[in-house]
Amino acid sequence: MIDLHNHLLPGIDDGAPDLETALALARAAVQDGFTHLVCTPHIHPGRYDNTPASISAAKAEFEAGLQRHGIALKVAAAAEVRFGMELMVGINQNAIPFLGEWQGNKVLLLEFPHGEIPFGAERLTQWLLQHNITPMIAHPERNKGLMRTPSRLKPFLEQGCLLQVTAASVAGSFGPAAQSLAHALLEQGVVAILASDAHNLVHRPPKMTEGMQHAARIVGEHQAEALVKHTPWEIAQYHFQ
Ligand SMILES: [Fe+2]
């Protein structure tokens, strides 16, 4: 499996605090069946002020650690980018790393505030699309606004935004509301990929198998494989060539 959303890079956000923890998470990821990760630390102005430089330094440290310890995991780095007007500045300054490519566009992993979808947010996603960037909305099933009003997703889907659902939500680890929205999105066939969004070993581990098995009961084995393997690979493969 290929994971396009996780916080394993050491010491730069609320994920792995240090290399040792990152390596323990990496071992757990391998055990669950991951072969490749695109690590996506937060870029959240004022909270996690990551830059391409801070991210690539953490990635180099992590990669060296993986090699030293013989952990068979290939890693690349991008970011989970917080919604906000600063994003336009970041894009114009080439300071925003992309998750990959999809149908000729770059793909950006976009995080909305957890309580709501900001009013007029689709204007920013439209701006991104006009710049040949396809937003991939991170874990819509865990957004309180979308739990209340799932139809709020409609304009984003009509624009061509992609959806990343967190595997643990599908399995029920984020509660019944997140699970039922995750299942509904799978039933509607609007989920592009599943990802782990791993932060730590205890509450948010680097696991996807259980979520994938739940998803397979909804969309079938073949499509579940596409959600954890084929589509993430198609999006992120250039990082690994
Ligand atoms: Fe995340």
PDB file of C-alpha atoms and ligand atoms in Angstrom:
ATOM      1  CA  MET A   1       0.000   0.000   0.000  1.00  0.00           C
ATOM      2  CA  ILE A   2       1.003   3.597  -0.543  1.00  0.00           C
ATOM      3  CA  ASP A   3       0.149   6.216   2.033  1.00  0.00           C
ATOM      4  CA  LEU A   4      -0.313   9.805   0.878  1.00  0.00           C
ATOM      5  CA  HIS A   5      -1.184  11.395   4.222  1.00  0.00           C
ATOM      6  CA  ASN A   6       0.771  10.895   7.447  1.00  0.00           C
ATOM      7  CA  HIS A   7       2.851  12.747   9.988  1.00  0.00           C
ATOM      8  CA  LEU A   8       5.886  10.492  10.343  1.00  0.00           C
ATOM      9  CA  LEU A   9       8.587  13.063   9.591  1.00  0.00           C
ATOM     10  CA  PRO A  10      10.384  13.690  12.882  1.00  0.00           C
ATOM     11  CA  GLY A  11      10.076  16.865  14.896  1.00  0.00           C
ATOM     12  CA  ILE A  12       8.237  19.269  12.616  1.00  0.00           C
ATOM     13  CA  ASP A  13       4.578  19.020  13.596  1.00  0.00           C
ATOM     14  CA  ASP A  14       2.232  17.163  15.955  1.00  0.00           C
ATOM     15  CA  GLY A  15       3.231  13.784  14.538  1.00  0.00           C
ATOM     16  CA  ALA A  16       6.464  11.941  15.392  1.00  0.00           C
ATOM     17  CA  PRO A  17       8.371  14.163  17.856  1.00  0.00           C
ATOM     18  CA  ASP A  18      11.780  12.617  17.111  1.00  0.00           C
ATOM     19  CA  LEU A  19      13.597  10.150  14.877  1.00  0.00           C
ATOM     20  CA  GLU A  20      13.241   7.241  17.265  1.00  0.00           C
ATOM     21  CA  THR A  21       9.450   7.584  17.272  1.00  0.00           C
ATOM     22  CA  ALA A  22       9.413   8.073  13.510  1.00  0.00           C
ATOM     23  CA  LEU A  23      11.314   4.802  13.075  1.00  0.00           C
ATOM     24  CA  ALA A  24       8.932   2.952  15.423  1.00  0.00           C
ATOM     25  CA  LEU A  25       6.030   4.288  13.341  1.00  0.00           C
ATOM     26  CA  ALA A  26       7.824   3.236  10.161  1.00  0.00           C
ATOM     27  CA  ARG A  27       8.202  -0.323  11.460  1.00  0.00           C
ATOM     28  CA  ALA A  28       4.472  -0.408  12.259  1.00  0.00           C
ATOM     29  CA  ALA A  29       3.713   0.913   8.783  1.00  0.00           C
ATOM     30  CA  VAL A  30       5.769  -1.845   7.147  1.00  0.00           C
ATOM     31  CA  GLN A  31       4.003  -4.395   9.304  1.00  0.00           C
ATOM     32  CA  ASP A  32       0.614  -3.167   8.128  1.00  0.00           C
ATOM     33  CA  GLY A  33       1.715  -3.526   4.497  1.00  0.00           C
ATOM     34  CA  PHE A  34       2.956  -0.107   3.442  1.00  0.00           C
ATOM     35  CA  THR A  35       5.768   0.029   0.910  1.00  0.00           C
ATOM     36  CA  HIS A  36       5.805   3.768   0.132  1.00  0.00           C
ATOM     37  CA  LEU A  37       4.886   6.879   2.080  1.00  0.00           C
ATOM     38  CA  VAL A  38       4.533  10.436   1.014  1.00  0.00           C
ATOM     39  CA  CYS A  39       4.927  12.202   4.363  1.00  0.00           C
ATOM     40  CA  THR A  40       2.696  15.229   4.762  1.00  0.00           C
ATOM     41  CA  PRO A  41       3.650  17.446   7.721  1.00  0.00           C
ATOM     42  CA  HIS A  42       1.342  20.367   8.439  1.00  0.00           C
ATOM     43  CA  ILE A  43       1.919  23.729   6.843  1.00  0.00           C
ATOM     44  CA  HIS A  44      -0.298  25.902   9.005  1.00  0.00           C
ATOM     45  CA  PRO A  45       0.835  29.535   9.252  1.00  0.00           C
ATOM     46  CA  GLY A  46       1.450  30.600  12.845  1.00  0.00           C
ATOM     47  CA  ARG A  47       1.176  27.053  14.125  1.00  0.00           C
ATOM     48  CA  TYR A  48       3.426  24.863  11.995  1.00  0.00           C
ATOM     49  CA  ASP A  49       5.507  27.187   9.871  1.00  0.00           C
ATOM     50  CA  ASN A  50       7.037  24.495   7.722  1.00  0.00           C
ATOM     51  CA  THR A  51       8.823  25.309   4.497  1.00  0.00           C
ATOM     52  CA  PRO A  52      10.220  23.143   1.695  1.00  0.00           C
ATOM     53  CA  ALA A  53      13.596  23.464   3.514  1.00  0.00           C
ATOM     54  CA  SER A  54      12.364  22.295   6.946  1.00  0.00           C
ATOM     55  CA  ILE A  55      10.432  19.452   5.322  1.00  0.00           C
ATOM     56  CA  SER A  56      13.301  18.224   3.174  1.00  0.00           C
ATOM     57  CA  ALA A  57      15.701  18.341   6.144  1.00  0.00           C
ATOM     58  CA  ALA A  58      13.326  16.171   8.216  1.00  0.00           C
ATOM     59  CA  LYS A  59      12.866  13.845   5.272  1.00  0.00           C
ATOM     60  CA  ALA A  60      16.630  13.440   4.861  1.00  0.00           C
ATOM     61  CA  GLU A  61      16.986  12.621   8.579  1.00  0.00           C
ATOM     62  CA  PHE A  62      14.139  10.087   8.393  1.00  0.00           C
ATOM     63  CA  GLU A  63      15.443   8.475   5.220  1.00  0.00           C
ATOM     64  CA  ALA A  64      18.948   8.087   6.664  1.00  0.00           C
ATOM     65  CA  GLY A  65      17.447   6.503   9.797  1.00  0.00           C
ATOM     66  CA  LEU A  66      15.399   4.056   7.717  1.00  0.00           C
ATOM     67  CA  GLN A  67      18.512   3.024   5.817  1.00  0.00           C
ATOM     68  CA  ARG A  68      20.645   2.676   8.940  1.00  0.00           C
ATOM     69  CA  HIS A  69      18.050   0.401  10.508  1.00  0.00           C
ATOM     70  CA  GLY A  70      17.262  -1.558   7.365  1.00  0.00           C
ATOM     71  CA  ILE A  71      13.573  -0.608   7.337  1.00  0.00           C
ATOM     72  CA  ALA A  72      12.161  -1.303   3.898  1.00  0.00           C
ATOM     73  CA  LEU A  73      10.066   1.766   3.366  1.00  0.00           C
ATOM     74  CA  LYS A  74      10.451   4.274   0.544  1.00  0.00           C
ATOM     75  CA  VAL A  75       9.623   7.813   1.556  1.00  0.00           C
ATOM     76  CA  ALA A  76       8.946  11.096  -0.152  1.00  0.00           C
ATOM     77  CA  ALA A  77       7.695  14.358   1.299  1.00  0.00           C
ATOM     78  CA  ALA A  78       4.909  16.813   0.577  1.00  0.00           C
ATOM     79  CA  ALA A  79       2.622  18.642   3.039  1.00  0.00           C
ATOM     80  CA  GLU A  80      -0.887  18.934   4.412  1.00  0.00           C
ATOM     81  CA  VAL A  81      -1.638  22.545   3.720  1.00  0.00           C
ATOM     82  CA  ARG A  82      -4.068  24.550   5.828  1.00  0.00           C
ATOM     83  CA  PHE A  83      -6.801  26.460   4.041  1.00  0.00           C
ATOM     84  CA  GLY A  84      -6.173  30.206   4.097  1.00  0.00           C
ATOM     85  CA  MET A  85      -5.399  33.152   1.906  1.00  0.00           C
ATOM     86  CA  GLU A  86      -1.657  32.719   2.667  1.00  0.00           C
ATOM     87  CA  LEU A  87      -1.864  29.680   0.435  1.00  0.00           C
ATOM     88  CA  MET A  88      -2.033  31.847  -2.675  1.00  0.00           C
ATOM     89  CA  VAL A  89       1.164  33.635  -1.634  1.00  0.00           C
ATOM     90  CA  GLY A  90       2.840  30.296  -0.927  1.00  0.00           C
ATOM     91  CA  ILE A  91       1.890  28.959  -4.343  1.00  0.00           C
ATOM     92  CA  ASN A  92       3.167  32.092  -6.073  1.00  0.00           C
ATOM     93  CA  GLN A  93       6.483  31.743  -4.194  1.00  0.00           C
ATOM     94  CA  ASN A  94       6.820  28.020  -4.973  1.00  0.00           C
ATOM     95  CA  ALA A  95       6.827  27.376  -1.224  1.00  0.00           C
ATOM     96  CA  ILE A  96       4.098  24.717  -1.244  1.00  0.00           C
ATOM     97  CA  PRO A  97       5.105  21.102  -1.887  1.00  0.00           C
ATOM     98  CA  PHE A  98       2.700  18.959  -3.892  1.00  0.00           C
ATOM     99  CA  LEU A  99       1.455  15.469  -3.193  1.00  0.00           C
ATOM    100  CA  GLY A 100       1.752  14.403  -6.791  1.00  0.00           C
ATOM    101  CA  GLU A 101       0.087  14.738 -10.154  1.00  0.00           C
ATOM    102  CA  TRP A 102      -3.339  13.826 -11.432  1.00  0.00           C
ATOM    103  CA  GLN A 103      -4.571  14.172 -14.999  1.00  0.00           C
ATOM    104  CA  GLY A 104      -1.961  16.783 -15.838  1.00  0.00           C
ATOM    105  CA  ASN A 105      -2.503  18.883 -12.697  1.00  0.00           C
ATOM    106  CA  LYS A 106      -0.429  19.089  -9.519  1.00  0.00           C
ATOM    107  CA  VAL A 107      -2.225  17.733  -6.452  1.00  0.00           C
ATOM    108  CA  LEU A 108      -2.323  19.657  -3.181  1.00  0.00           C
ATOM    109  CA  LEU A 109      -3.430  18.054   0.098  1.00  0.00           C
ATOM    110  CA  LEU A 110      -5.751  20.691   1.546  1.00  0.00           C
ATOM    111  CA  GLU A 111      -6.886  20.847   5.154  1.00  0.00           C
ATOM    112  CA  PHE A 112      -9.999  22.802   6.160  1.00  0.00           C
ATOM    113  CA  PRO A 113     -10.640  23.939   9.753  1.00  0.00           C
ATOM    114  CA  HIS A 114     -12.176  20.936  11.527  1.00  0.00           C
ATOM    115  CA  GLY A 115     -15.339  22.719  12.672  1.00  0.00           C
ATOM    116  CA  GLU A 116     -16.554  24.015   9.324  1.00  0.00           C
ATOM    117  CA  ILE A 117     -15.965  24.675   5.668  1.00  0.00           C
ATOM    118  CA  PRO A 118     -15.207  28.407   5.520  1.00  0.00           C
ATOM    119  CA  PHE A 119     -17.710  30.562   3.651  1.00  0.00           C
ATOM    120  CA  GLY A 120     -16.553  31.058   0.073  1.00  0.00           C
ATOM    121  CA  ALA A 121     -13.887  28.328   0.323  1.00  0.00           C
ATOM    122  CA  GLU A 122     -14.740  27.192  -3.181  1.00  0.00           C
ATOM    123  CA  ARG A 123     -13.321  30.452  -4.513  1.00  0.00           C
ATOM    124  CA  LEU A 124      -9.869  29.448  -3.272  1.00  0.00           C
ATOM    125  CA  THR A 125     -10.186  25.918  -4.666  1.00  0.00           C
ATOM    126  CA  GLN A 126     -11.294  27.447  -7.971  1.00  0.00           C
ATOM    127  CA  TRP A 127      -8.217  29.696  -7.947  1.00  0.00           C
ATOM    128  CA  LEU A 128      -6.025  26.636  -7.372  1.00  0.00           C
ATOM    129  CA  LEU A 129      -7.687  24.766 -10.245  1.00  0.00           C
ATOM    130  CA  GLN A 130      -7.132  27.772 -12.509  1.00  0.00           C
ATOM    131  CA  HIS A 131      -3.443  27.401 -11.633  1.00  0.00           C
ATOM    132  CA  ASN A 132      -3.484  23.722 -12.669  1.00  0.00           C
ATOM    133  CA  ILE A 133      -3.549  22.534  -9.083  1.00  0.00           C
ATOM    134  CA  THR A 134      -6.167  19.987  -8.027  1.00  0.00           C
ATOM    135  CA  PRO A 135      -7.021  20.250  -4.334  1.00  0.00           C
ATOM    136  CA  MET A 136      -7.350  16.947  -2.537  1.00  0.00           C
ATOM    137  CA  ILE A 137      -9.544  17.600   0.495  1.00  0.00           C
ATOM    138  CA  ALA A 138      -8.095  15.859   3.570  1.00  0.00           C
ATOM    139  CA  HIS A 139     -10.530  13.740   5.616  1.00  0.00           C
ATOM    140  CA  PRO A 140     -13.849  15.459   4.749  1.00  0.00           C
ATOM    141  CA  GLU A 141     -15.627  12.783   6.824  1.00  0.00           C
ATOM    142  CA  ARG A 142     -14.116  14.251  10.029  1.00  0.00           C
ATOM    143  CA  ASN A 143     -15.191  17.828   9.327  1.00  0.00           C
ATOM    144  CA  LYS A 144     -18.007  18.884  11.685  1.00  0.00           C
ATOM    145  CA  GLY A 145     -19.577  21.173   9.096  1.00  0.00           C
ATOM    146  CA  LEU A 146     -19.699  18.374   6.543  1.00  0.00           C
ATOM    147  CA  MET A 147     -21.057  15.911   9.105  1.00  0.00           C
ATOM    148  CA  ARG A 148     -23.956  18.342   9.614  1.00  0.00           C
ATOM    149  CA  THR A 149     -24.359  19.210   5.947  1.00  0.00           C
ATOM    150  CA  PRO A 150     -22.733  16.678   3.619  1.00  0.00           C
ATOM    151  CA  SER A 151     -24.175  18.522   0.597  1.00  0.00           C
ATOM    152  CA  ARG A 152     -21.655  21.323   1.345  1.00  0.00           C
ATOM    153  CA  LEU A 153     -19.146  19.098  -0.501  1.00  0.00           C
ATOM    154  CA  LYS A 154     -21.051  19.354  -3.747  1.00  0.00           C
ATOM    155  CA  PRO A 155     -19.450  22.496  -5.218  1.00  0.00           C
ATOM    156  CA  PHE A 156     -15.966  21.077  -4.560  1.00  0.00           C
ATOM    157  CA  LEU A 157     -16.805  17.796  -6.261  1.00  0.00           C
ATOM    158  CA  GLU A 158     -18.326  19.648  -9.211  1.00  0.00           C
ATOM    159  CA  GLN A 159     -15.118  21.674  -9.550  1.00  0.00           C
ATOM    160  CA  GLY A 160     -13.075  18.484  -9.689  1.00  0.00           C
ATOM    161  CA  CYS A 161     -11.546  18.433  -6.198  1.00  0.00           C
ATOM    162  CA  LEU A 162     -10.461  15.007  -4.952  1.00  0.00           C
ATOM    163  CA  LEU A 163     -11.335  13.489  -1.579  1.00  0.00           C
ATOM    164  CA  GLN A 164      -8.961  11.677   0.795  1.00  0.00           C
ATOM    165  CA  VAL A 165     -10.811   9.681   3.436  1.00  0.00           C
ATOM    166  CA  THR A 166      -8.920   8.449   6.497  1.00  0.00           C
ATOM    167  CA  ALA A 167      -8.865   4.645   6.705  1.00  0.00           C
ATOM    168  CA  ALA A 168      -9.495   4.638  10.467  1.00  0.00           C
ATOM    169  CA  SER A 169     -12.704   6.638   9.927  1.00  0.00           C
ATOM    170  CA  VAL A 170     -14.028   3.907   7.638  1.00  0.00           C
ATOM    171  CA  ALA A 171     -13.268   1.359  10.376  1.00  0.00           C
ATOM    172  CA  GLY A 172     -15.072   3.479  12.996  1.00  0.00           C
ATOM    173  CA  SER A 173     -12.149   4.804  15.069  1.00  0.00           C
ATOM    174  CA  PHE A 174     -13.295   8.432  14.750  1.00  0.00           C
ATOM    175  CA  GLY A 175     -16.843   7.708  15.922  1.00  0.00           C
ATOM    176  CA  PRO A 176     -20.157   6.890  14.274  1.00  0.00           C
ATOM    177  CA  ALA A 177     -20.714  10.254  12.545  1.00  0.00           C
ATOM    178  CA  ALA A 178     -17.338  10.170  10.771  1.00  0.00           C
ATOM    179  CA  GLN A 179     -17.839   6.516   9.943  1.00  0.00           C
ATOM    180  CA  SER A 180     -21.260   7.012   8.441  1.00  0.00           C
ATOM    181  CA  LEU A 181     -20.101   9.953   6.310  1.00  0.00           C
ATOM    182  CA  ALA A 182     -17.036   7.941   5.208  1.00  0.00           C
ATOM    183  CA  HIS A 183     -19.288   5.050   4.213  1.00  0.00           C
ATOM    184  CA  ALA A 184     -21.709   7.350   2.385  1.00  0.00           C
ATOM    185  CA  LEU A 185     -18.861   8.913   0.392  1.00  0.00           C
ATOM    186  CA  LEU A 186     -17.561   5.453  -0.516  1.00  0.00           C
ATOM    187  CA  GLU A 187     -21.058   4.414  -1.621  1.00  0.00           C
ATOM    188  CA  GLN A 188     -21.305   7.509  -3.797  1.00  0.00           C
ATOM    189  CA  GLY A 189     -17.979   6.622  -5.427  1.00  0.00           C
ATOM    190  CA  VAL A 190     -16.470  10.046  -4.751  1.00  0.00           C
ATOM    191  CA  VAL A 191     -13.465   8.946  -2.660  1.00  0.00           C
ATOM    192  CA  ALA A 192     -10.149   9.146  -4.541  1.00  0.00           C
ATOM    193  CA  ILE A 193      -7.902   7.509  -1.965  1.00  0.00           C
ATOM    194  CA  LEU A 194      -7.724   6.210   1.594  1.00  0.00           C
ATOM    195  CA  ALA A 195      -4.775   7.275   3.748  1.00  0.00           C
ATOM    196  CA  SER A 196      -3.615   6.687   7.330  1.00  0.00           C
ATOM    197  CA  ASP A 197      -3.152  10.263   8.620  1.00  0.00           C
ATOM    198  CA  ALA A 198      -0.879   8.535  11.160  1.00  0.00           C
ATOM    199  CA  HIS A 199       0.423  10.685  14.014  1.00  0.00           C
ATOM    200  CA  ASN A 200       1.465   8.217  16.721  1.00  0.00           C
ATOM    201  CA  LEU A 201       1.380   4.558  17.709  1.00  0.00           C
ATOM    202  CA  VAL A 202      -1.416   4.761  20.258  1.00  0.00           C
ATOM    203  CA  HIS A 203      -4.342   6.816  18.980  1.00  0.00           C
ATOM    204  CA  ARG A 204      -3.539   7.376  15.334  1.00  0.00           C
ATOM    205  CA  PRO A 205      -1.296   4.544  14.149  1.00  0.00           C
ATOM    206  CA  PRO A 206       0.083   4.012  10.634  1.00  0.00           C
ATOM    207  CA  LYS A 207      -2.510   1.429   9.668  1.00  0.00           C
ATOM    208  CA  MET A 208      -4.772   1.067   6.706  1.00  0.00           C
ATOM    209  CA  THR A 209      -5.608  -2.645   6.406  1.00  0.00           C
ATOM    210  CA  GLU A 210      -8.629  -2.587   8.683  1.00  0.00           C
ATOM    211  CA  GLY A 211     -10.131   0.457   6.987  1.00  0.00           C
ATOM    212  CA  MET A 212      -9.469  -1.064   3.596  1.00  0.00           C
ATOM    213  CA  GLN A 213     -11.286  -4.249   4.586  1.00  0.00           C
ATOM    214  CA  HIS A 214     -14.311  -2.233   5.704  1.00  0.00           C
ATOM    215  CA  ALA A 215     -14.165  -0.288   2.444  1.00  0.00           C
ATOM    216  CA  ALA A 216     -14.020  -3.531   0.442  1.00  0.00           C
ATOM    217  CA  ARG A 217     -17.391  -4.525   1.868  1.00  0.00           C
ATOM    218  CA  ILE A 218     -18.841  -1.317   0.439  1.00  0.00           C
ATOM    219  CA  VAL A 219     -17.033  -0.849  -2.858  1.00  0.00           C
ATOM    220  CA  GLY A 220     -15.684  -4.356  -3.527  1.00  0.00           C
ATOM    221  CA  GLU A 221     -12.155  -5.748  -3.325  1.00  0.00           C
ATOM    222  CA  HIS A 222     -11.051  -4.356  -6.649  1.00  0.00           C
ATOM    223  CA  GLN A 223     -12.013  -0.754  -5.902  1.00  0.00           C
ATOM    224  CA  ALA A 224     -10.651  -1.000  -2.343  1.00  0.00           C
ATOM    225  CA  GLU A 225      -7.259  -1.950  -3.818  1.00  0.00           C
ATOM    226  CA  ALA A 226      -7.445   1.059  -6.094  1.00  0.00           C
ATOM    227  CA  LEU A 227      -8.043   3.316  -3.066  1.00  0.00           C
ATOM    228  CA  VAL A 228      -4.919   2.174  -1.211  1.00  0.00           C
ATOM    229  CA  LYS A 229      -2.614   1.170  -4.040  1.00  0.00           C
ATOM    230  CA  HIS A 230      -3.299   2.028  -7.680  1.00  0.00           C
ATOM    231  CA  THR A 231      -4.649   5.559  -7.366  1.00  0.00           C
ATOM    232  CA  PRO A 232      -2.143   6.736  -4.710  1.00  0.00           C
ATOM    233  CA  TRP A 233       0.626   5.289  -6.854  1.00  0.00           C
ATOM    234  CA  GLU A 234      -0.661   7.027  -9.950  1.00  0.00           C
ATOM    235  CA  ILE A 235      -0.701  10.325  -8.074  1.00  0.00           C
ATOM    236  CA  ALA A 236       2.646  10.062  -6.286  1.00  0.00           C
ATOM    237  CA  GLN A 237       4.831   7.850  -8.460  1.00  0.00           C
ATOM    238  CA  TYR A 238       7.012  10.681  -9.783  1.00  0.00           C
ATOM    239  CA  HIS A 239       8.401  11.184  -6.274  1.00  0.00           C
ATOM    240  CA  PHE A 240       9.886   7.683  -6.432  1.00  0.00           C
ATOM    241  CA  GLN A 241      11.428   7.689  -9.916  1.00  0.00           C
TER     242      GLN A 241
HETATM  243 FE    FE B   1      -3.042  15.089   8.767  1.00  0.00          FE
END
